[in-house]
Amino acid sequence: MQGLWPMSTAIAHLLSFPDSTGHFGRFGGRFVPETLMAPLQELTDAYEIAQKDPAFHSELEQLLHDYAGRPTPLYFAERWTERLGGAKIYLKREDLLHTGAHKINNALGQILLAKRLGKKRIIAETGAGQHGVATATVCARFGMECIVYMGSVDMERQALNVVRMRLMGAEVRAVTAGQATLKEAVNEAMRDWVASVDHTHYILGSALGAHPFPMIVRDFQRVIGIEARQQILEKEGRLPDVLVACVGGGSNAIGLFHPFLGDAQVRMIGVEAGGEGILPERHAARFQGGKLGVLQGTKTRLLANDDGQIELTHSVSAGLDYAAVGPEHAYLEDIGRVEYPYATDAEALAAFKELAHCEGIIPALESAHALAHVSKIAPSLPPSTLLIANLSGRGDKDVEQAARFLL
Ligand SMILES: *Cc1c(COP(=O)(O)O)cnc(C)c1O
């Protein structure tokens, strides 16, 4: 459905977003308590200055290279390609990064910003624990105090990540309100920030929240797409035809997509969590019936009932289990530039197993949603099609859970 996008008018526009008020079309913005308005502007200004400072970029680049392990390989999945019998499939190996997922890209960028702002204390929210671990990691590396808010239900489900965070010196605070998962953890982190913002930086973990977070997180994740672009040009001498990534808040997907947004011939697919199917409270696919609304600082597409109450969500992968999608994705869907299908729990688990079997790579269950969609579309695409799927993280954290379903 590539032809849907009216490229000539929109390209410049697409790459310039967000506007000065933090909007992506009618999505995004800054919906926060009054006390956070000035600090968010201060963060926006500091970020703009950092962006223009070569010293900031060289410090970040060195950390990404020596500490996190960039560049990550672009790997030709030969056996999986053969098995599916269609498009030529490449995997962008974010799973090989330090701490096991793309989240470290953003955490490193933001800790450098916090340092520039003179902040000594870091807070973060975490669902599955991957962002909490990335944040605890960079705090240890920079000797900063670190507090991670985590739902008590998630702490039980992801006990190993709680240990990892504590080992690195972070304090993990249990949040017991409501569903006691990610949404409540974000509420607690915001509450902390309102009271502590003069000396505390909030390292938000996805392309979500109030402006400037969706922009900052995206920019720190763009390294995925920038590398992939250069790597595919080196290997194949041309741009890819299709990009596929899973979408929780949307940071790994926008990181891969953004450097290609202006290339009208590149088809982009963001895959949401279809859970047990598109039934109320059994999935986290915001583009399947989601509404326009405001959640945790931003206006975007979210899952809510007719009274505007946020609905419960479900996914086998904690990292995709959230009621709202990042505002830039809401915009890209709205204008038809990116497609947003979903994969169910069962489809993701099947892809998890398939990649392990035929490539010797155990993907994160989040990433397995993207892979599940690849296995649906690749067989009917001609072998000349170049497809890049983002392997956003490794599946070590999911092995125990998968064992219950697969063995
Ligand atoms: C957190 C996480 C995701 C989902 O977050 P996005 O912001 O949508 O990228 C996906 N994959 C992995 C491995 C994660 O840890």
Short mmCIF file of C-alpha atoms and ligand atoms in Angstrom, two decimals:
data_model
loop_
_atom_site.label_atom_id
_atom_site.label_comp_id
_atom_site.label_asym_id
_atom_site.label_seq_id
_atom_site.Cartn_x
_atom_site.Cartn_y
_atom_site.Cartn_z
CA MET A 1 0.00 0.00 0.00
CA GLN A 2 3.03 2.19 -0.56
CA GLY A 3 1.34 4.45 -3.06
CA LEU A 4 -0.99 5.86 -0.42
CA TRP A 5 1.50 8.40 0.76
CA PRO A 6 1.56 11.77 -1.03
CA MET A 7 5.32 12.14 -0.82
CA SER A 8 6.19 15.38 -2.54
CA THR A 9 4.28 17.69 -0.20
CA ALA A 10 4.99 15.98 3.07
CA ILE A 11 8.67 15.00 3.17
CA ALA A 12 10.17 18.20 4.51
CA HIS A 13 7.35 18.45 6.99
CA LEU A 14 7.83 14.91 8.29
CA LEU A 15 11.47 15.39 9.10
CA SER A 16 10.97 18.73 10.82
CA PHE A 17 8.53 17.42 13.42
CA PRO A 18 7.83 18.09 16.21
CA ASP A 19 7.02 21.80 15.85
CA SER A 20 8.15 24.31 18.48
CA THR A 21 5.23 23.39 20.76
CA GLY A 22 6.12 19.69 20.59
CA HIS A 23 3.31 18.68 18.24
CA PHE A 24 3.32 16.09 15.49
CA GLY A 25 0.26 17.37 13.65
CA ARG A 26 -2.54 17.17 16.20
CA PHE A 27 -0.60 14.74 18.42
CA GLY A 28 1.99 15.32 21.16
CA GLY A 29 2.32 18.54 23.17
CA ARG A 30 2.84 19.05 26.87
CA PHE A 31 0.05 18.08 29.28
CA VAL A 32 1.66 18.29 32.70
CA PRO A 33 1.22 20.05 36.06
CA GLU A 34 2.27 23.70 36.06
CA THR A 35 5.43 22.99 38.10
CA LEU A 36 6.85 20.87 35.26
CA MET A 37 6.34 23.42 32.47
CA ALA A 38 9.50 25.43 33.19
CA PRO A 39 11.74 22.37 33.78
CA LEU A 40 10.53 20.79 30.52
CA GLN A 41 11.38 24.00 28.68
CA GLU A 42 14.78 24.05 30.39
CA LEU A 43 15.34 20.47 29.21
CA THR A 44 14.27 21.42 25.67
CA ASP A 45 16.70 24.35 25.63
CA ALA A 46 19.58 22.31 27.08
CA TYR A 47 18.93 19.60 24.51
CA GLU A 48 19.00 22.09 21.65
CA ILE A 49 22.35 23.42 22.81
CA ALA A 50 23.75 19.91 23.29
CA GLN A 51 22.60 18.94 19.79
CA LYS A 52 24.76 21.71 18.34
CA ASP A 53 27.78 20.84 20.48
CA PRO A 54 30.33 18.53 18.82
CA ALA A 55 31.74 17.63 22.26
CA PHE A 56 28.36 16.22 23.30
CA HIS A 57 28.16 14.07 20.18
CA SER A 58 31.71 12.79 20.44
CA GLU A 59 31.27 11.79 24.10
CA LEU A 60 28.02 9.99 23.27
CA GLU A 61 29.51 8.31 20.22
CA GLN A 62 32.45 7.03 22.21
CA LEU A 63 30.19 5.62 24.93
CA LEU A 64 27.93 3.98 22.35
CA HIS A 65 30.98 2.42 20.72
CA ASP A 66 33.18 1.39 23.66
CA TYR A 67 30.60 0.83 26.39
CA ALA A 68 27.39 -0.23 24.65
CA GLY A 69 28.91 -2.07 21.69
CA ARG A 70 27.85 -0.06 18.64
CA PRO A 71 27.63 -0.34 15.74
CA THR A 72 25.38 -3.37 15.96
CA PRO A 73 25.59 -5.78 12.98
CA LEU A 74 23.08 -5.92 10.16
CA TYR A 75 22.81 -9.67 9.82
CA PHE A 76 21.51 -11.57 6.77
CA ALA A 77 19.21 -14.26 8.16
CA GLU A 78 19.97 -16.79 5.45
CA ARG A 79 18.25 -19.86 6.84
CA TRP A 80 15.14 -18.00 7.89
CA THR A 81 14.97 -16.33 4.48
CA GLU A 82 15.21 -19.74 2.82
CA ARG A 83 12.53 -21.20 5.07
CA LEU A 84 10.07 -18.37 4.39
CA GLY A 85 10.90 -18.45 0.68
CA GLY A 86 10.37 -14.80 -0.25
CA ALA A 87 11.92 -11.48 0.74
CA LYS A 88 15.61 -11.32 1.70
CA ILE A 89 15.60 -10.76 5.46
CA TYR A 90 18.15 -8.77 7.41
CA LEU A 91 18.08 -8.40 11.19
CA LYS A 92 19.36 -5.27 12.91
CA ARG A 93 21.03 -6.75 15.97
CA GLU A 94 20.13 -4.39 18.85
CA ASP A 95 19.94 -7.56 20.95
CA LEU A 96 23.75 -7.63 21.01
CA LEU A 97 24.03 -4.34 22.89
CA HIS A 98 25.17 -4.07 26.51
CA THR A 99 22.16 -4.81 28.78
CA GLY A 100 20.44 -6.66 25.93
CA ALA A 101 18.22 -4.14 24.18
CA HIS A 102 18.06 -0.80 22.38
CA LYS A 103 17.11 1.02 25.62
CA ILE A 104 20.78 1.72 26.44
CA ASN A 105 21.02 4.09 23.42
CA ASN A 106 18.53 6.47 25.02
CA ALA A 107 19.74 6.00 28.59
CA LEU A 108 23.29 7.00 27.63
CA GLY A 109 22.09 10.07 25.74
CA GLN A 110 19.89 11.23 28.59
CA ILE A 111 22.47 10.73 31.34
CA LEU A 112 24.81 13.02 29.41
CA LEU A 113 22.01 15.60 29.24
CA ALA A 114 21.40 15.24 32.98
CA LYS A 115 25.09 15.87 33.58
CA ARG A 116 24.96 19.05 31.48
CA LEU A 117 21.92 20.19 33.46
CA GLY A 118 23.86 19.67 36.70
CA LYS A 119 21.37 17.06 37.99
CA LYS A 120 22.71 14.58 40.52
CA ARG A 121 19.71 12.31 40.99
CA ILE A 122 18.02 10.17 38.34
CA ILE A 123 14.55 8.65 38.38
CA ALA A 124 12.96 6.29 35.87
CA GLU A 125 9.92 4.09 35.38
CA THR A 126 10.11 0.55 34.16
CA GLY A 127 7.67 -2.17 33.08
CA ALA A 128 9.53 -5.36 32.23
CA GLY A 129 12.63 -3.90 33.78
CA GLN A 130 14.69 -3.40 30.60
CA HIS A 131 14.59 0.39 30.81
CA GLY A 132 15.18 0.24 34.56
CA VAL A 133 18.25 -1.90 33.98
CA ALA A 134 19.55 0.45 31.26
CA THR A 135 19.04 3.43 33.57
CA ALA A 136 20.65 1.72 36.59
CA THR A 137 23.57 0.84 34.31
CA VAL A 138 24.27 4.37 33.13
CA CYS A 139 23.82 5.71 36.68
CA ALA A 140 26.45 3.28 37.95
CA ARG A 141 28.72 4.33 35.10
CA PHE A 142 28.32 8.03 35.97
CA GLY A 143 28.10 7.68 39.74
CA MET A 144 24.60 9.10 40.03
CA GLU A 145 21.87 8.28 42.51
CA CYS A 146 19.20 6.16 40.81
CA ILE A 147 15.60 5.44 41.78
CA VAL A 148 13.46 3.19 39.61
CA TYR A 149 9.69 2.98 40.03
CA MET A 150 8.27 -0.40 39.16
CA GLY A 151 4.83 -1.97 39.63
CA SER A 152 4.85 -4.66 42.31
CA VAL A 153 3.26 -7.13 39.87
CA ASP A 154 6.08 -6.48 37.39
CA MET A 155 8.68 -6.83 40.17
CA GLU A 156 7.44 -10.33 40.77
CA ARG A 157 7.28 -11.24 37.07
CA GLN A 158 10.74 -9.77 36.39
CA ALA A 159 12.53 -10.60 39.63
CA LEU A 160 15.88 -11.08 37.89
CA ASN A 161 15.86 -7.53 36.51
CA VAL A 162 15.11 -6.21 40.00
CA VAL A 163 18.25 -7.98 41.24
CA ARG A 164 20.27 -6.59 38.34
CA MET A 165 19.19 -3.03 39.14
CA ARG A 166 19.96 -3.43 42.84
CA LEU A 167 23.36 -4.96 42.06
CA MET A 168 24.24 -1.78 40.17
CA GLY A 169 23.24 0.36 43.12
CA ALA A 170 19.76 1.48 42.11
CA GLU A 171 16.88 1.71 44.54
CA VAL A 172 13.82 -0.07 43.14
CA ARG A 173 10.59 1.32 44.58
CA ALA A 174 7.53 -0.91 44.41
CA VAL A 175 4.31 0.72 43.17
CA THR A 176 1.18 -1.03 44.40
CA ALA A 177 -1.58 1.28 43.09
CA GLY A 178 -4.09 0.13 40.43
CA GLN A 179 -2.88 -2.70 38.20
CA ALA A 180 0.58 -2.28 39.79
CA THR A 181 2.28 -2.27 36.38
CA LEU A 182 3.86 0.26 34.02
CA LYS A 183 1.13 2.93 33.95
CA GLU A 184 1.16 3.26 37.73
CA ALA A 185 4.97 3.29 37.79
CA VAL A 186 4.94 6.25 35.38
CA ASN A 187 2.46 8.09 37.65
CA GLU A 188 4.75 7.61 40.64
CA ALA A 189 7.82 8.76 38.71
CA MET A 190 5.95 11.91 37.59
CA ARG A 191 4.86 12.57 41.18
CA ASP A 192 8.47 12.27 42.35
CA TRP A 193 9.63 14.58 39.57
CA VAL A 194 7.13 17.32 40.43
CA ALA A 195 8.64 17.45 43.93
CA SER A 196 12.32 16.97 42.99
CA VAL A 197 12.80 18.54 39.58
CA ASP A 198 15.39 21.12 40.67
CA HIS A 199 18.01 18.42 41.31
CA THR A 200 16.51 15.36 39.54
CA HIS A 201 16.34 14.29 35.90
CA TYR A 202 13.66 11.87 34.75
CA ILE A 203 15.03 9.41 32.17
CA LEU A 204 11.88 8.46 30.31
CA GLY A 205 12.25 5.17 28.49
CA SER A 206 10.20 5.39 25.30
CA ALA A 207 9.11 7.90 22.64
CA LEU A 208 6.28 8.98 24.92
CA GLY A 209 5.38 11.61 27.50
CA ALA A 210 5.41 15.40 27.34
CA HIS A 211 7.54 17.39 24.90
CA PRO A 212 10.55 17.20 24.56
CA PHE A 213 10.70 13.49 25.54
CA PRO A 214 9.24 11.95 22.36
CA MET A 215 11.75 13.98 20.32
CA ILE A 216 14.76 13.37 22.58
CA VAL A 217 14.17 9.62 22.84
CA ARG A 218 13.63 9.36 19.09
CA ASP A 219 16.81 11.26 18.34
CA PHE A 220 18.88 9.05 20.64
CA GLN A 221 17.40 5.95 18.96
CA ARG A 222 17.90 7.24 15.39
CA VAL A 223 21.36 5.68 15.50
CA ILE A 224 19.61 2.37 14.71
CA GLY A 225 18.29 3.64 11.38
CA ILE A 226 21.37 5.67 10.54
CA GLU A 227 23.57 2.58 10.89
CA ALA A 228 21.09 0.30 9.12
CA ARG A 229 20.96 2.67 6.18
CA GLN A 230 24.72 2.75 5.79
CA GLN A 231 25.01 -1.02 6.30
CA ILE A 232 22.38 -1.99 3.72
CA LEU A 233 23.96 0.41 1.20
CA GLU A 234 27.32 -1.30 1.80
CA LYS A 235 25.87 -4.81 1.49
CA GLU A 236 23.28 -4.37 -1.23
CA GLY A 237 24.08 -1.06 -2.86
CA ARG A 238 20.55 0.24 -2.41
CA LEU A 239 17.93 1.18 0.16
CA PRO A 240 15.69 -1.47 1.72
CA ASP A 241 12.14 -2.02 0.47
CA VAL A 242 10.53 -2.83 3.81
CA LEU A 243 11.30 -2.01 7.46
CA VAL A 244 9.57 -3.85 10.30
CA ALA A 245 9.74 -3.13 14.05
CA CYS A 246 7.59 -3.76 17.10
CA VAL A 247 5.82 -0.81 18.73
CA GLY A 248 5.34 -0.43 22.48
CA GLY A 249 5.80 3.27 23.16
CA GLY A 250 7.55 3.22 19.82
CA SER A 251 11.21 4.09 20.46
CA ASN A 252 12.95 1.23 18.65
CA ALA A 253 10.55 1.57 15.70
CA ILE A 254 10.93 5.34 15.30
CA GLY A 255 14.69 4.94 15.74
CA LEU A 256 14.80 2.60 12.75
CA PHE A 257 12.19 4.41 10.64
CA HIS A 258 13.08 8.06 11.07
CA PRO A 259 16.21 8.21 8.89
CA PHE A 260 14.14 6.63 6.06
CA LEU A 261 10.94 8.68 6.41
CA GLY A 262 11.87 10.86 3.47
CA ASP A 263 12.45 7.88 1.15
CA ALA A 264 9.00 7.32 -0.29
CA GLN A 265 9.93 3.91 -1.74
CA VAL A 266 10.68 2.47 1.72
CA ARG A 267 7.61 0.79 3.19
CA MET A 268 7.45 0.85 6.99
CA ILE A 269 5.54 -1.43 9.29
CA GLY A 270 5.14 -1.01 13.06
CA VAL A 271 3.74 -4.09 14.78
CA GLU A 272 1.61 -3.75 17.91
CA ALA A 273 0.73 -6.37 20.52
CA GLY A 274 -2.50 -8.13 19.59
CA GLY A 275 -2.53 -10.13 22.83
CA GLU A 276 -5.29 -12.73 22.81
CA GLY A 277 -7.05 -10.97 19.93
CA ILE A 278 -8.81 -7.64 19.51
CA LEU A 279 -11.26 -7.92 22.41
CA PRO A 280 -11.66 -5.30 25.15
CA GLU A 281 -8.76 -5.42 27.65
CA ARG A 282 -7.13 -8.45 25.96
CA HIS A 283 -4.62 -6.61 23.76
CA ALA A 284 -2.43 -3.48 23.48
CA ALA A 285 -3.03 -2.60 19.80
CA ARG A 286 -3.80 1.12 20.02
CA PHE A 287 -4.47 1.42 16.29
CA GLN A 288 -7.23 -1.20 16.50
CA GLY A 289 -10.01 0.99 17.81
CA GLY A 290 -7.91 3.32 19.97
CA LYS A 291 -9.12 6.87 20.54
CA LEU A 292 -7.56 10.32 20.61
CA GLY A 293 -6.83 11.24 24.21
CA VAL A 294 -4.25 12.45 26.72
CA LEU A 295 -2.20 10.07 28.87
CA GLN A 296 0.86 10.87 30.97
CA GLY A 297 1.75 14.14 29.33
CA THR A 298 0.95 13.66 25.67
CA LYS A 299 -2.01 13.67 23.29
CA THR A 300 -2.05 10.49 21.24
CA ARG A 301 -3.92 7.33 20.26
CA LEU A 302 -4.83 5.25 23.30
CA LEU A 303 -7.11 2.51 24.50
CA ALA A 304 -10.00 3.95 26.50
CA ASN A 305 -13.65 3.14 27.04
CA ASP A 306 -16.53 5.40 26.00
CA ASP A 307 -16.22 7.41 29.23
CA GLY A 308 -12.55 8.13 28.50
CA GLN A 309 -11.31 5.74 31.21
CA ILE A 310 -8.01 4.09 30.22
CA GLU A 311 -8.61 0.43 29.47
CA LEU A 312 -6.59 -2.47 30.83
CA THR A 313 -4.19 -3.95 28.32
CA HIS A 314 -2.66 -7.36 27.82
CA SER A 315 0.37 -8.73 26.02
CA VAL A 316 2.63 -11.71 26.55
CA SER A 317 5.49 -9.18 26.30
CA ALA A 318 5.58 -6.62 29.12
CA GLY A 319 7.47 -4.15 26.93
CA LEU A 320 4.51 -3.75 24.55
CA ASP A 321 1.84 -3.77 27.25
CA TYR A 322 0.85 -0.08 27.48
CA ALA A 323 -2.38 1.79 26.69
CA ALA A 324 -0.85 4.65 24.67
CA VAL A 325 1.42 4.82 21.63
CA GLY A 326 4.05 7.54 21.07
CA PRO A 327 2.58 10.67 19.41
CA GLU A 328 4.85 10.57 16.36
CA HIS A 329 3.52 7.11 15.50
CA ALA A 330 -0.05 8.37 15.95
CA TYR A 331 0.80 11.04 13.40
CA LEU A 332 2.56 8.70 10.94
CA GLU A 333 -0.45 6.39 11.03
CA ASP A 334 -2.83 9.29 10.57
CA ILE A 335 -1.14 10.44 7.35
CA GLY A 336 -0.68 6.88 6.08
CA ARG A 337 3.14 6.91 5.99
CA VAL A 338 3.56 3.86 8.25
CA GLU A 339 1.33 0.76 8.54
CA TYR A 340 0.48 -0.59 12.00
CA PRO A 341 -0.79 -4.18 12.02
CA TYR A 342 -0.63 -6.40 15.10
CA ALA A 343 0.63 -9.85 16.06
CA THR A 344 -1.03 -11.96 18.74
CA ASP A 345 0.69 -13.60 21.71
CA ALA A 346 0.50 -16.96 19.96
CA GLU A 347 2.00 -15.60 16.74
CA ALA A 348 4.83 -13.91 18.65
CA LEU A 349 5.61 -17.10 20.56
CA ALA A 350 5.71 -19.08 17.32
CA ALA A 351 8.15 -16.55 15.80
CA PHE A 352 10.23 -16.62 19.01
CA LYS A 353 10.63 -20.35 18.61
CA GLU A 354 11.16 -20.22 14.86
CA LEU A 355 14.04 -17.74 15.03
CA ALA A 356 15.70 -19.68 17.83
CA HIS A 357 15.43 -22.91 15.80
CA CYS A 358 16.56 -21.72 12.45
CA GLU A 359 19.05 -18.93 13.25
CA GLY A 360 20.28 -19.74 16.76
CA ILE A 361 19.07 -16.35 17.98
CA ILE A 362 16.59 -16.06 20.84
CA PRO A 363 14.73 -12.77 20.38
CA ALA A 364 12.95 -10.72 23.03
CA LEU A 365 9.22 -11.46 23.02
CA GLU A 366 8.68 -7.80 22.05
CA SER A 367 10.89 -8.19 18.97
CA ALA A 368 9.14 -11.49 18.21
CA HIS A 369 6.01 -9.48 17.36
CA ALA A 370 7.91 -7.83 14.52
CA LEU A 371 9.27 -11.22 13.45
CA ALA A 372 5.78 -12.72 13.49
CA HIS A 373 4.68 -10.10 10.98
CA VAL A 374 7.75 -10.77 8.85
CA SER A 375 6.81 -14.44 8.68
CA LYS A 376 3.32 -13.41 7.49
CA ILE A 377 4.43 -11.11 4.68
CA ALA A 378 7.85 -12.39 3.56
CA PRO A 379 6.64 -15.52 1.69
CA SER A 380 4.50 -13.47 -0.70
CA LEU A 381 7.19 -10.87 -1.45
CA PRO A 382 9.57 -11.44 -4.38
CA PRO A 383 13.12 -12.62 -3.48
CA SER A 384 14.46 -9.29 -4.76
CA THR A 385 12.72 -7.54 -1.84
CA LEU A 386 15.11 -6.29 0.85
CA LEU A 387 13.51 -6.41 4.28
CA ILE A 388 15.07 -5.20 7.54
CA ALA A 389 13.51 -6.28 10.84
CA ASN A 390 14.64 -4.68 14.05
CA LEU A 391 15.72 -7.19 16.68
CA SER A 392 15.15 -4.74 19.51
CA GLY A 393 16.37 -7.04 22.27
CA ARG A 394 17.49 -10.51 23.27
CA GLY A 395 15.20 -13.09 24.75
CA ASP A 396 17.14 -14.30 27.78
CA LYS A 397 14.69 -12.46 30.04
CA ASP A 398 11.77 -14.29 28.41
CA VAL A 399 13.03 -17.85 28.42
CA GLU A 400 11.30 -18.84 31.64
CA GLN A 401 7.98 -17.42 30.51
CA ALA A 402 8.28 -18.98 27.06
CA ALA A 403 9.05 -22.34 28.60
CA ARG A 404 5.53 -22.42 30.01
CA PHE A 405 4.05 -22.06 26.52
CA LEU A 406 6.49 -23.88 24.29
CA LEU A 407 8.04 -26.87 25.97
C1 LIG B 1 11.07 -1.82 25.92
C2 LIG B 1 11.21 -2.71 24.76
C3 LIG B 1 10.40 -2.59 23.61
C4 LIG B 1 9.27 -1.63 23.51
O1 LIG B 1 9.60 -0.28 23.60
P1 LIG B 1 9.65 0.68 22.35
O2 LIG B 1 9.81 2.02 22.97
O3 LIG B 1 8.37 0.54 21.60
O4 LIG B 1 10.81 0.29 21.53
C5 LIG B 1 10.67 -3.42 22.54
N1 LIG B 1 11.65 -4.34 22.57
C6 LIG B 1 12.43 -4.49 23.66
C7 LIG B 1 13.48 -5.54 23.65
C8 LIG B 1 12.24 -3.70 24.80
O5 LIG B 1 13.02 -3.88 25.87
#
